[in-house]
Amino acid sequence: MIARILKWLMLLQVLAVLAVAYLAMHVWGVASPVLALLLAGAMLLAVRALVVARNFRESRHLGSPVPPEHQLGMRGAARLFLGELRATLWASSWGMLRPRLHAADTVAGQGLSVLLIHGYVCNRGYWAQLSRQLARAGIAHDGVDLEPIGADIEEFVPQVEQAIAALCARTGSDRAIIVAHSMGGLVARAWLRHYGAARVARIVTIGTPHHGTALANVAAGANARQMSRIHGAPSGWLAQLAASETPETRALITSIYSHHDNIVAPQSSAHLPGARNLAFGGIGHVALASDARVLRQLLEEITIKTEVAQPPSSPRFA
């Protein structure tokens, strides 16, 4: 569904660029069609940049303090903004329009497979960069497309269960690793509450608002309300989810997050007590799953668990 929506939005953007280019030539006096198109494209890019800038402004206004070791200067702030803008443009204008994952040519032993769970208003196309690296490493993986996009998070839980069952059946493994971005981390925790830990070796969340985000207060959908913060506190659903978890449950989770997340506010909401928490700086929310540092850390988290799961002389299979 999200791919269809994005394709319509892309069409509207193309039409808007053509309309502005027409105005530039016939009203504003721009003589060159190429220059008119470039001007129209620059105006569209400026609008997209303003949306990203607004999110950074709001998240900083509502954010948690940035530790001294992660403070950014002007150059670092510019890299942060441009990296998030680039990641947002790529995901919404290409990756999620054609939501495909890369298949591993060979699977490196009978290790653990990986299920990828996307975040709010996304699809599996968000994971293209990580999927490429998993394929190169010979790690079997798949993604789930959570629908409908504005549904209650509890409605996504059976979809995750079905995806994990199918992935384990396909690979012959009795357990999997879950890697989840943003809202997907909450979906993974809700799945764990319903189905237990028998079929999961590790859950790695990336930029997940474990204690809610103030920016969800103005977003649409039942899932946005569940991710919201009411008077500075997590929503009732988030509080109930946290109360249902044991220390053993939390020990299964690794939370990777950025002190400069422009969607999770406060950024400390991604810190989950009892879990393994890994904090980065200088990375925006959408850019988390394409940043080289985070990708290296993800591969480390996945391969360590995969190697532990493999018997010393396990045969290879395709």
mmCIF file of C-alpha atoms in Angstrom:
data_model
loop_
_atom_site.group_PDB
_atom_site.id
_atom_site.type_symbol
_atom_site.label_atom_id
_atom_site.label_comp_id
_atom_site.label_asym_id
_atom_site.label_seq_id
_atom_site.Cartn_x
_atom_site.Cartn_y
_atom_site.Cartn_z
ATOM 1 C CA MET A 1 0.000 0.000 0.000
ATOM 2 C CA ILE A 2 2.706 2.508 0.934
ATOM 3 C CA ALA A 3 4.466 1.886 -2.398
ATOM 4 C CA ARG A 4 1.286 2.815 -4.272
ATOM 5 C CA ILE A 5 0.834 5.947 -2.151
ATOM 6 C CA LEU A 6 4.420 6.993 -2.769
ATOM 7 C CA LYS A 7 4.081 6.437 -6.498
ATOM 8 C CA TRP A 8 1.062 8.763 -6.567
ATOM 9 C CA LEU A 9 2.985 11.308 -4.515
ATOM 10 C CA MET A 10 5.901 11.053 -6.926
ATOM 11 C CA LEU A 11 3.525 11.663 -9.822
ATOM 12 C CA LEU A 12 2.119 14.732 -8.071
ATOM 13 C CA GLN A 13 5.635 16.034 -7.477
ATOM 14 C CA VAL A 14 6.533 15.559 -11.151
ATOM 15 C CA LEU A 15 3.377 17.401 -12.173
ATOM 16 C CA ALA A 16 4.171 20.164 -9.689
ATOM 17 C CA VAL A 17 7.687 20.538 -11.118
ATOM 18 C CA LEU A 18 6.294 20.740 -14.656
ATOM 19 C CA ALA A 19 3.697 23.300 -13.581
ATOM 20 C CA VAL A 20 6.297 25.492 -11.872
ATOM 21 C CA ALA A 21 8.585 25.193 -14.903
ATOM 22 C CA TYR A 22 5.696 26.314 -17.130
ATOM 23 C CA LEU A 23 5.105 29.325 -14.887
ATOM 24 C CA ALA A 24 8.807 30.110 -14.883
ATOM 25 C CA MET A 25 8.878 30.221 -18.680
ATOM 26 C CA HIS A 26 5.541 31.902 -19.406
ATOM 27 C CA VAL A 27 5.063 34.156 -16.382
ATOM 28 C CA TRP A 28 8.458 34.771 -14.821
ATOM 29 C CA GLY A 29 10.295 35.165 -18.099
ATOM 30 C CA VAL A 30 12.804 32.314 -17.831
ATOM 31 C CA ALA A 31 13.905 31.675 -21.412
ATOM 32 C CA SER A 32 15.572 28.265 -21.095
ATOM 33 C CA PRO A 33 13.388 25.159 -20.542
ATOM 34 C CA VAL A 34 16.316 23.434 -18.854
ATOM 35 C CA LEU A 35 16.812 26.347 -16.473
ATOM 36 C CA ALA A 36 13.077 26.432 -15.764
ATOM 37 C CA LEU A 37 13.080 22.719 -14.888
ATOM 38 C CA LEU A 38 16.151 23.140 -12.691
ATOM 39 C CA LEU A 39 14.492 26.036 -10.893
ATOM 40 C CA ALA A 40 11.315 24.019 -10.337
ATOM 41 C CA GLY A 41 13.305 21.021 -9.113
ATOM 42 C CA ALA A 42 15.267 23.235 -6.723
ATOM 43 C CA MET A 43 12.022 24.609 -5.309
ATOM 44 C CA LEU A 44 10.694 21.094 -4.700
ATOM 45 C CA LEU A 45 13.973 20.098 -3.043
ATOM 46 C CA ALA A 46 13.759 23.206 -0.857
ATOM 47 C CA VAL A 47 10.289 22.179 0.320
ATOM 48 C CA ARG A 48 11.533 18.678 1.209
ATOM 49 C CA ALA A 49 14.518 20.207 3.009
ATOM 50 C CA LEU A 50 12.233 22.509 4.992
ATOM 51 C CA VAL A 51 10.225 19.506 6.221
ATOM 52 C CA VAL A 52 13.418 17.815 7.434
ATOM 53 C CA ALA A 53 14.628 21.065 9.011
ATOM 54 C CA ARG A 54 11.310 21.462 10.836
ATOM 55 C CA ASN A 55 11.604 17.961 12.280
ATOM 56 C CA PHE A 56 15.119 18.702 13.497
ATOM 57 C CA ARG A 57 13.947 21.942 15.080
ATOM 58 C CA GLU A 58 10.995 20.323 16.858
ATOM 59 C CA SER A 59 12.980 17.297 18.006
ATOM 60 C CA ARG A 60 15.722 19.517 19.385
ATOM 61 C CA HIS A 61 13.214 21.765 21.154
ATOM 62 C CA LEU A 62 11.609 18.704 22.768
ATOM 63 C CA GLY A 63 14.805 16.687 22.949
ATOM 64 C CA SER A 64 17.066 15.358 25.657
ATOM 65 C CA PRO A 65 20.547 16.762 26.360
ATOM 66 C CA VAL A 66 23.298 15.659 23.999
ATOM 67 C CA PRO A 67 26.311 14.195 25.847
ATOM 68 C CA PRO A 68 29.552 16.174 25.429
ATOM 69 C CA GLU A 69 31.196 13.420 23.376
ATOM 70 C CA HIS A 70 28.401 13.663 20.804
ATOM 71 C CA GLN A 71 28.203 17.440 20.504
ATOM 72 C CA LEU A 72 28.375 18.677 16.912
ATOM 73 C CA GLY A 73 29.996 21.748 15.414
ATOM 74 C CA MET A 74 28.729 23.538 12.333
ATOM 75 C CA ARG A 75 30.330 21.038 9.965
ATOM 76 C CA GLY A 76 28.947 18.081 11.871
ATOM 77 C CA ALA A 77 25.482 19.652 11.973
ATOM 78 C CA ALA A 78 25.616 20.199 8.212
ATOM 79 C CA ARG A 79 26.604 16.554 7.636
ATOM 80 C CA LEU A 80 23.785 15.450 9.932
ATOM 81 C CA PHE A 81 21.188 17.485 8.036
ATOM 82 C CA LEU A 82 22.408 16.540 4.558
ATOM 83 C CA GLY A 83 22.701 12.877 5.496
ATOM 84 C CA GLU A 84 19.128 12.779 6.764
ATOM 85 C CA LEU A 85 17.829 14.702 3.752
ATOM 86 C CA ARG A 86 19.621 12.304 1.394
ATOM 87 C CA ALA A 87 18.315 9.245 3.249
ATOM 88 C CA THR A 88 14.771 10.613 3.281
ATOM 89 C CA LEU A 89 14.835 11.421 -0.430
ATOM 90 C CA TRP A 90 16.282 8.019 -1.318
ATOM 91 C CA ALA A 91 13.819 6.049 0.816
ATOM 92 C CA SER A 92 10.679 7.907 -0.253
ATOM 93 C CA SER A 93 11.633 8.479 -3.903
ATOM 94 C CA TRP A 94 13.270 5.150 -4.755
ATOM 95 C CA GLY A 95 13.780 2.480 -2.103
ATOM 96 C CA MET A 96 10.200 2.171 -0.882
ATOM 97 C CA LEU A 97 8.718 2.609 -4.363
ATOM 98 C CA ARG A 98 10.190 -0.748 -5.341
ATOM 99 C CA PRO A 99 10.287 -2.681 -2.047
ATOM 100 C CA ARG A 100 12.640 -5.539 -2.846
ATOM 101 C CA LEU A 101 15.283 -7.224 -0.732
ATOM 102 C CA HIS A 102 18.509 -8.851 -1.930
ATOM 103 C CA ALA A 103 18.703 -12.646 -1.884
ATOM 104 C CA ALA A 104 21.851 -14.326 -0.612
ATOM 105 C CA ASP A 105 23.474 -16.459 -3.334
ATOM 106 C CA THR A 106 24.536 -18.977 -0.705
ATOM 107 C CA VAL A 107 23.703 -19.181 2.969
ATOM 108 C CA ALA A 108 26.771 -19.328 5.185
ATOM 109 C CA GLY A 109 25.986 -22.385 7.265
ATOM 110 C CA GLN A 110 22.882 -23.265 9.262
ATOM 111 C CA GLY A 111 22.942 -20.058 11.247
ATOM 112 C CA LEU A 112 20.195 -17.710 12.272
ATOM 113 C CA SER A 113 18.035 -15.933 9.751
ATOM 114 C CA VAL A 114 17.011 -12.284 10.107
ATOM 115 C CA LEU A 115 13.537 -10.748 9.949
ATOM 116 C CA LEU A 116 13.462 -7.031 9.122
ATOM 117 C CA ILE A 117 10.555 -4.943 10.479
ATOM 118 C CA HIS A 118 10.137 -1.411 9.157
ATOM 119 C CA GLY A 119 8.758 1.626 10.960
ATOM 120 C CA TYR A 120 5.831 4.024 10.676
ATOM 121 C CA VAL A 121 4.528 4.606 7.118
ATOM 122 C CA CYS A 122 7.305 2.549 5.515
ATOM 123 C CA ASN A 123 7.754 -0.842 3.877
ATOM 124 C CA ARG A 124 10.529 -3.396 3.413
ATOM 125 C CA GLY A 125 12.172 -1.193 0.786
ATOM 126 C CA TYR A 126 13.585 0.844 3.661
ATOM 127 C CA TRP A 127 16.049 -1.989 4.328
ATOM 128 C CA ALA A 128 17.753 -2.070 0.922
ATOM 129 C CA GLN A 129 21.250 -1.177 2.167
ATOM 130 C CA LEU A 130 21.224 -3.594 5.094
ATOM 131 C CA SER A 131 19.703 -6.304 2.876
ATOM 132 C CA ARG A 132 22.572 -5.917 0.426
ATOM 133 C CA GLN A 133 25.122 -6.427 3.200
ATOM 134 C CA LEU A 134 23.253 -9.405 4.645
ATOM 135 C CA ALA A 135 23.165 -10.983 1.183
ATOM 136 C CA ARG A 136 26.908 -10.480 0.755
ATOM 137 C CA ALA A 137 27.485 -12.113 4.145
ATOM 138 C CA GLY A 138 25.351 -15.097 3.159
ATOM 139 C CA ILE A 139 22.743 -14.421 5.858
ATOM 140 C CA ALA A 140 19.200 -15.485 4.993
ATOM 141 C CA HIS A 141 16.686 -12.721 5.660
ATOM 142 C CA ASP A 142 13.277 -11.405 4.791
ATOM 143 C CA GLY A 143 11.080 -8.432 5.578
ATOM 144 C CA VAL A 144 7.482 -7.882 6.555
ATOM 145 C CA ASP A 145 5.213 -5.136 5.212
ATOM 146 C CA LEU A 146 2.965 -3.987 8.045
ATOM 147 C CA GLU A 147 -0.534 -3.106 6.857
ATOM 148 C CA PRO A 148 -2.793 -1.230 7.064
ATOM 149 C CA ILE A 149 -0.372 1.608 7.690
ATOM 150 C CA GLY A 150 -2.363 3.366 10.426
ATOM 151 C CA ALA A 151 -3.491 0.259 12.315
ATOM 152 C CA ASP A 152 -3.156 -0.509 16.002
ATOM 153 C CA ILE A 153 0.281 -1.989 16.714
ATOM 154 C CA GLU A 154 -1.383 -5.107 18.109
ATOM 155 C CA GLU A 155 -2.808 -5.776 14.630
ATOM 156 C CA PHE A 156 0.734 -6.093 13.276
ATOM 157 C CA VAL A 157 1.704 -8.840 15.740
ATOM 158 C CA PRO A 158 0.122 -11.767 13.817
ATOM 159 C CA GLN A 159 1.831 -10.511 10.646
ATOM 160 C CA VAL A 160 5.210 -10.736 12.382
ATOM 161 C CA GLU A 161 4.403 -14.194 13.719
ATOM 162 C CA GLN A 162 3.490 -15.400 10.245
ATOM 163 C CA ALA A 163 6.676 -13.902 8.773
ATOM 164 C CA ILE A 164 8.910 -15.499 11.412
ATOM 165 C CA ALA A 165 7.247 -18.891 10.972
ATOM 166 C CA ALA A 166 7.700 -18.697 7.194
ATOM 167 C CA LEU A 167 11.338 -17.592 7.465
ATOM 168 C CA CYS A 168 12.261 -20.339 9.923
ATOM 169 C CA ALA A 169 10.503 -22.932 7.793
ATOM 170 C CA ARG A 170 12.321 -21.740 4.675
ATOM 171 C CA THR A 171 15.777 -21.744 6.272
ATOM 172 C CA GLY A 172 15.385 -24.761 8.535
ATOM 173 C CA SER A 173 16.280 -22.720 11.617
ATOM 174 C CA ASP A 174 14.292 -22.895 14.825
ATOM 175 C CA ARG A 175 15.078 -19.278 15.759
ATOM 176 C CA ALA A 176 15.578 -15.915 14.096
ATOM 177 C CA ILE A 177 17.007 -12.502 14.825
ATOM 178 C CA ILE A 178 14.676 -9.536 14.526
ATOM 179 C CA VAL A 179 16.028 -6.174 13.353
ATOM 180 C CA ALA A 180 13.450 -3.407 13.604
ATOM 181 C CA HIS A 181 13.435 0.310 12.883
ATOM 182 C CA SER A 182 11.431 2.921 14.799
ATOM 183 C CA MET A 183 7.836 1.714 15.363
ATOM 184 C CA GLY A 184 8.980 -1.727 14.206
ATOM 185 C CA GLY A 185 10.846 -2.127 17.493
ATOM 186 C CA LEU A 186 7.586 -1.659 19.393
ATOM 187 C CA VAL A 187 5.910 -4.172 17.088
ATOM 188 C CA ALA A 188 8.713 -6.644 17.887
ATOM 189 C CA ARG A 189 8.267 -6.110 21.617
ATOM 190 C CA ALA A 190 4.502 -6.565 21.288
ATOM 191 C CA TRP A 191 5.126 -9.799 19.335
ATOM 192 C CA LEU A 192 7.464 -10.982 22.099
ATOM 193 C CA ARG A 193 4.768 -10.302 24.691
ATOM 194 C CA HIS A 194 2.245 -12.412 22.766
ATOM 195 C CA TYR A 195 4.407 -15.287 21.509
ATOM 196 C CA GLY A 196 7.379 -15.493 23.867
ATOM 197 C CA ALA A 197 11.090 -15.875 23.167
ATOM 198 C CA ALA A 198 11.253 -19.472 21.940
ATOM 199 C CA ARG A 199 11.839 -18.473 18.302
ATOM 200 C CA VAL A 200 13.930 -15.347 18.715
ATOM 201 C CA ALA A 201 17.631 -15.170 19.546
ATOM 202 C CA ARG A 202 17.918 -11.392 19.607
ATOM 203 C CA ILE A 203 15.860 -8.286 18.878
ATOM 204 C CA VAL A 204 17.803 -5.259 17.633
ATOM 205 C CA THR A 205 15.827 -2.037 17.573
ATOM 206 C CA ILE A 206 17.049 1.055 15.724
ATOM 207 C CA GLY A 207 15.740 4.498 16.603
ATOM 208 C CA THR A 208 12.725 3.032 18.421
ATOM 209 C CA PRO A 209 10.716 5.390 20.668
ATOM 210 C CA HIS A 210 10.495 2.891 23.525
ATOM 211 C CA HIS A 211 9.046 5.577 25.788
ATOM 212 C CA GLY A 212 7.186 7.427 23.045
ATOM 213 C CA THR A 213 7.938 10.492 20.965
ATOM 214 C CA ALA A 214 6.313 13.908 21.165
ATOM 215 C CA LEU A 215 6.282 14.142 17.368
ATOM 216 C CA ALA A 216 3.788 11.251 17.252
ATOM 217 C CA ASN A 217 1.247 13.485 19.017
ATOM 218 C CA VAL A 218 0.491 15.203 15.711
ATOM 219 C CA ALA A 219 0.751 12.107 13.478
ATOM 220 C CA ALA A 220 -2.190 10.116 12.114
ATOM 221 C CA GLY A 221 -3.243 6.573 12.970
ATOM 222 C CA ALA A 222 -3.884 4.390 15.985
ATOM 223 C CA ASN A 223 -0.218 3.385 16.015
ATOM 224 C CA ALA A 224 0.828 7.040 16.233
ATOM 225 C CA ARG A 225 -1.341 7.493 19.316
ATOM 226 C CA GLN A 226 0.304 4.455 20.878
ATOM 227 C CA MET A 227 3.747 5.980 20.245
ATOM 228 C CA SER A 228 2.787 9.383 21.635
ATOM 229 C CA ARG A 229 3.775 11.072 24.870
ATOM 230 C CA ILE A 230 1.011 12.479 27.062
ATOM 231 C CA HIS A 231 2.139 15.394 29.252
ATOM 232 C CA GLY A 232 5.719 14.212 28.880
ATOM 233 C CA ALA A 233 4.987 10.581 29.775
ATOM 234 C CA PRO A 234 4.635 7.466 27.588
ATOM 235 C CA SER A 235 1.164 6.553 26.353
ATOM 236 C CA GLY A 236 -0.890 4.039 28.310
ATOM 237 C CA TRP A 237 -0.161 1.350 25.728
ATOM 238 C CA LEU A 238 3.597 1.881 26.066
ATOM 239 C CA ALA A 239 3.332 1.794 29.861
ATOM 240 C CA GLN A 240 1.424 -1.497 29.733
ATOM 241 C CA LEU A 241 3.968 -2.967 27.308
ATOM 242 C CA ALA A 242 6.850 -2.025 29.599
ATOM 243 C CA ALA A 243 5.063 -3.405 32.671
ATOM 244 C CA SER A 244 4.609 -6.776 30.941
ATOM 245 C CA GLU A 245 8.338 -7.322 30.353
ATOM 246 C CA THR A 246 10.700 -9.218 32.613
ATOM 247 C CA PRO A 247 14.455 -8.664 33.026
ATOM 248 C CA GLU A 248 14.991 -11.753 30.863
ATOM 249 C CA THR A 249 12.864 -10.223 28.107
ATOM 250 C CA ARG A 250 14.784 -6.953 28.176
ATOM 251 C CA ALA A 251 18.091 -8.836 28.085
ATOM 252 C CA LEU A 252 17.149 -10.137 24.615
ATOM 253 C CA ILE A 253 17.005 -6.605 23.204
ATOM 254 C CA THR A 254 19.726 -4.350 21.814
ATOM 255 C CA SER A 255 18.655 -0.742 21.291
ATOM 256 C CA ILE A 256 20.682 1.302 18.799
ATOM 257 C CA TYR A 257 19.847 4.985 18.650
ATOM 258 C CA SER A 258 21.156 8.456 17.873
ATOM 259 C CA HIS A 259 21.397 11.467 20.168
ATOM 260 C CA HIS A 260 20.474 13.540 17.104
ATOM 261 C CA ASP A 261 17.369 11.614 16.067
ATOM 262 C CA ASN A 262 14.965 14.068 14.429
ATOM 263 C CA ILE A 263 11.810 11.986 14.967
ATOM 264 C CA VAL A 264 12.283 10.425 18.406
ATOM 265 C CA ALA A 265 11.954 13.228 20.943
ATOM 266 C CA PRO A 266 13.247 13.110 23.552
ATOM 267 C CA GLN A 267 16.066 11.082 22.049
ATOM 268 C CA SER A 268 16.575 9.330 25.398
ATOM 269 C CA SER A 269 13.239 7.610 24.742
ATOM 270 C CA ALA A 270 15.202 5.110 22.649
ATOM 271 C CA HIS A 271 17.215 4.062 25.718
ATOM 272 C CA LEU A 272 15.579 0.919 27.098
ATOM 273 C CA PRO A 273 16.482 -0.030 30.690
ATOM 274 C CA GLY A 274 17.664 -3.610 30.977
ATOM 275 C CA ALA A 275 18.527 -3.837 27.289
ATOM 276 C CA ARG A 276 21.925 -3.463 25.649
ATOM 277 C CA ASN A 277 21.938 0.208 24.625
ATOM 278 C CA LEU A 278 24.313 1.517 21.932
ATOM 279 C CA ALA A 279 24.234 5.270 21.338
ATOM 280 C CA PHE A 280 25.554 7.117 18.285
ATOM 281 C CA GLY A 281 25.734 10.767 17.344
ATOM 282 C CA GLY A 282 25.390 12.756 14.171
ATOM 283 C CA ILE A 283 22.786 10.481 12.547
ATOM 284 C CA GLY A 284 19.175 11.305 11.722
ATOM 285 C CA HIS A 285 16.185 8.991 12.121
ATOM 286 C CA VAL A 286 15.764 7.754 8.543
ATOM 287 C CA ALA A 287 19.534 7.628 7.977
ATOM 288 C CA LEU A 288 20.074 5.151 10.822
ATOM 289 C CA ALA A 289 19.716 2.048 8.632
ATOM 290 C CA SER A 290 22.027 3.354 5.913
ATOM 291 C CA ASP A 291 24.769 4.965 8.021
ATOM 292 C CA ALA A 292 28.036 3.052 7.683
ATOM 293 C CA ARG A 293 28.705 3.024 11.436
ATOM 294 C CA VAL A 294 25.280 1.640 12.274
ATOM 295 C CA LEU A 295 25.453 -0.942 9.484
ATOM 296 C CA ARG A 296 28.791 -2.203 10.844
ATOM 297 C CA GLN A 297 27.288 -2.481 14.321
ATOM 298 C CA LEU A 298 24.221 -4.290 12.987
ATOM 299 C CA LEU A 299 26.351 -6.807 11.111
ATOM 300 C CA GLU A 300 28.358 -7.382 14.272
ATOM 301 C CA GLU A 301 25.221 -7.952 16.350
ATOM 302 C CA ILE A 302 23.821 -10.339 13.754
ATOM 303 C CA THR A 303 26.969 -12.298 12.946
ATOM 304 C CA ILE A 304 27.911 -12.823 16.599
ATOM 305 C CA LYS A 305 24.542 -14.430 17.250
ATOM 306 C CA THR A 306 24.699 -16.357 13.991
ATOM 307 C CA GLU A 307 28.146 -17.770 14.766
ATOM 308 C CA VAL A 308 27.040 -18.803 18.257
ATOM 309 C CA ALA A 309 24.030 -20.573 16.748
ATOM 310 C CA GLN A 310 26.102 -22.621 14.292
ATOM 311 C CA PRO A 311 27.473 -26.042 15.219
ATOM 312 C CA PRO A 312 31.284 -26.324 14.761
ATOM 313 C CA SER A 313 31.059 -28.301 11.512
ATOM 314 C CA SER A 314 27.646 -27.353 10.148
ATOM 315 C CA PRO A 315 27.197 -28.084 6.428
ATOM 316 C CA ARG A 316 26.534 -25.356 3.904
ATOM 317 C CA PHE A 317 23.225 -25.203 2.087
ATOM 318 C CA ALA A 318 21.784 -22.987 -0.612
#
